[in-house]
């Protein structure tokens, strides 16, 4: 599979390293993307879903409409999809050989990542992956708790999972590494080096923990230049001291604050009419453009594997603002 650059539309093998600054510009040029969170928590009605008492049948999705995800992303003016490949529950959304806790063993029976890759290629959308570095199935972890209660350690499985993702699903723009259950026994620097062994142009970022990689992650953050600590929430220390960042990403959920249910995943049917306004999302898009950031707005597909109607309507409105078809008074 070939990798196409943003700037000059030249094709190159994505396994051949290119200049860091050129690659950073390609990342920045993506500007806006859709973060998709879909796993056990979709069906639990809570953000973190303990996993040791659950098997793959807990993932009860009745469908998987990756074409819908990608078409909405395209029409919303997005350049990429950031897809959750594995959350802290350890449930893999690809056909891994490392565990039986995977989507192809679930009632859905589909390699969701493979299907998404095809849809991304069909609609001209690039692909990035979220990956929980540790998970609650690994030795040392405390089910349902973060690394302060216990870190899941299994460095060889972490390496094997990342190798599968890097070698079986085409070019990946970046990894969004979640440190919530620890680093899995493989340091962040070692993690970056391992990913670059297979995809040297893939940026790697970590939401907190040991600073490493070329991409600064700002979970629940806002637009701002690289090393602007005021734009970060959980990564302020790294932004203040680490000098290796070449680009910054920020992300937050499309759901506003509410009582009960999840934020990053599909919440509960009673929240189906809750959504941030398109105007706020568009203003943060403009901030991303101003500072050369990339902005990942998070949405959670529902039980049928489709985006909520209100999310679709909101994102399509953002797309109209981006294309200049509609305008907000006072905002250029």
Coordinates of N, CA, C and O in Angstrom, one line a residue, residues 9 52 55-56 61 70 91 103 107 126 155 159 179 183 186 189 192-193 211 300:
X9 N 1.4 15.6 -3.2 CA 0.7 14.4 -3.8 C 1.7 13.4 -4.4 O 1.4 12.7 -5.3
X52 N -12.4 -8.7 33.7 CA -12.0 -10.0 34.0 C -13.2 -11.0 34.2 O -13.1 -12.2 34.0
X55 N -16.5 -12.0 28.8 CA -15.9 -12.6 27.7 C -16.3 -11.8 26.4 O -17.0 -10.8 26.6
X56 N -15.9 -12.3 25.2 CA -16.2 -11.5 24.0 C -17.7 -11.3 23.7 O -18.0 -10.3 23.0
X61 N -22.4 -5.6 19.7 CA -22.8 -4.8 18.5 C -23.5 -5.7 17.4 O -23.1 -6.8 17.2
X70 N -16.7 7.0 7.8 CA -15.8 7.7 6.8 C -16.4 8.7 6.0 O -15.9 9.8 5.7
X91 N -9.9 -5.8 25.0 CA -10.7 -6.3 23.9 C -10.1 -5.7 22.6 O -10.2 -4.4 22.5
X103 N -12.5 -9.0 18.6 CA -13.8 -8.8 18.0 C -14.2 -9.9 17.0 O -15.4 -10.2 16.8
X107 N -19.9 -11.9 18.9 CA -21.1 -12.1 18.0 C -21.0 -11.4 16.7 O -21.5 -11.8 15.6
X126 N -7.3 9.3 6.1 CA -6.2 8.6 6.7 C -6.5 8.0 8.0 O -7.6 8.3 8.6
X155 N 5.3 -6.9 28.3 CA 5.9 -6.2 27.2 C 6.0 -7.0 25.9 O 5.9 -6.4 24.9
X159 N 4.4 -5.6 22.4 CA 5.2 -5.5 21.2 C 4.5 -6.3 20.1 O 4.5 -5.8 18.9
X179 N -1.7 5.9 28.7 CA -0.9 5.4 29.8 C -1.7 5.1 31.0 O -1.1 4.9 32.1
X183 N 2.7 1.5 31.3 CA 3.3 1.4 29.9 C 3.4 0.0 29.4 O 4.0 -0.3 28.4
X186 N 7.0 -1.8 28.8 CA 7.9 -1.3 27.7 C 7.9 0.2 27.8 O 6.9 0.8 27.6
X189 N 10.1 5.4 25.4 CA 11.1 5.4 24.3 C 11.2 4.1 23.6 O 11.3 4.1 22.3
X192 N 8.3 3.8 21.1 CA 8.5 4.6 19.9 C 9.5 3.9 19.0 O 9.2 3.7 17.8
X193 N 10.6 3.4 19.5 CA 11.6 2.7 18.7 C 11.0 1.5 18.0 O 11.3 1.2 16.9
X211 N 7.8 11.4 28.8 CA 7.8 12.0 27.5 C 8.6 11.3 26.5 O 9.7 10.9 26.7
X300 N -18.8 8.3 19.8 CA -19.0 6.9 20.1 C -20.1 6.3 19.3 O -21.3 6.6 19.5

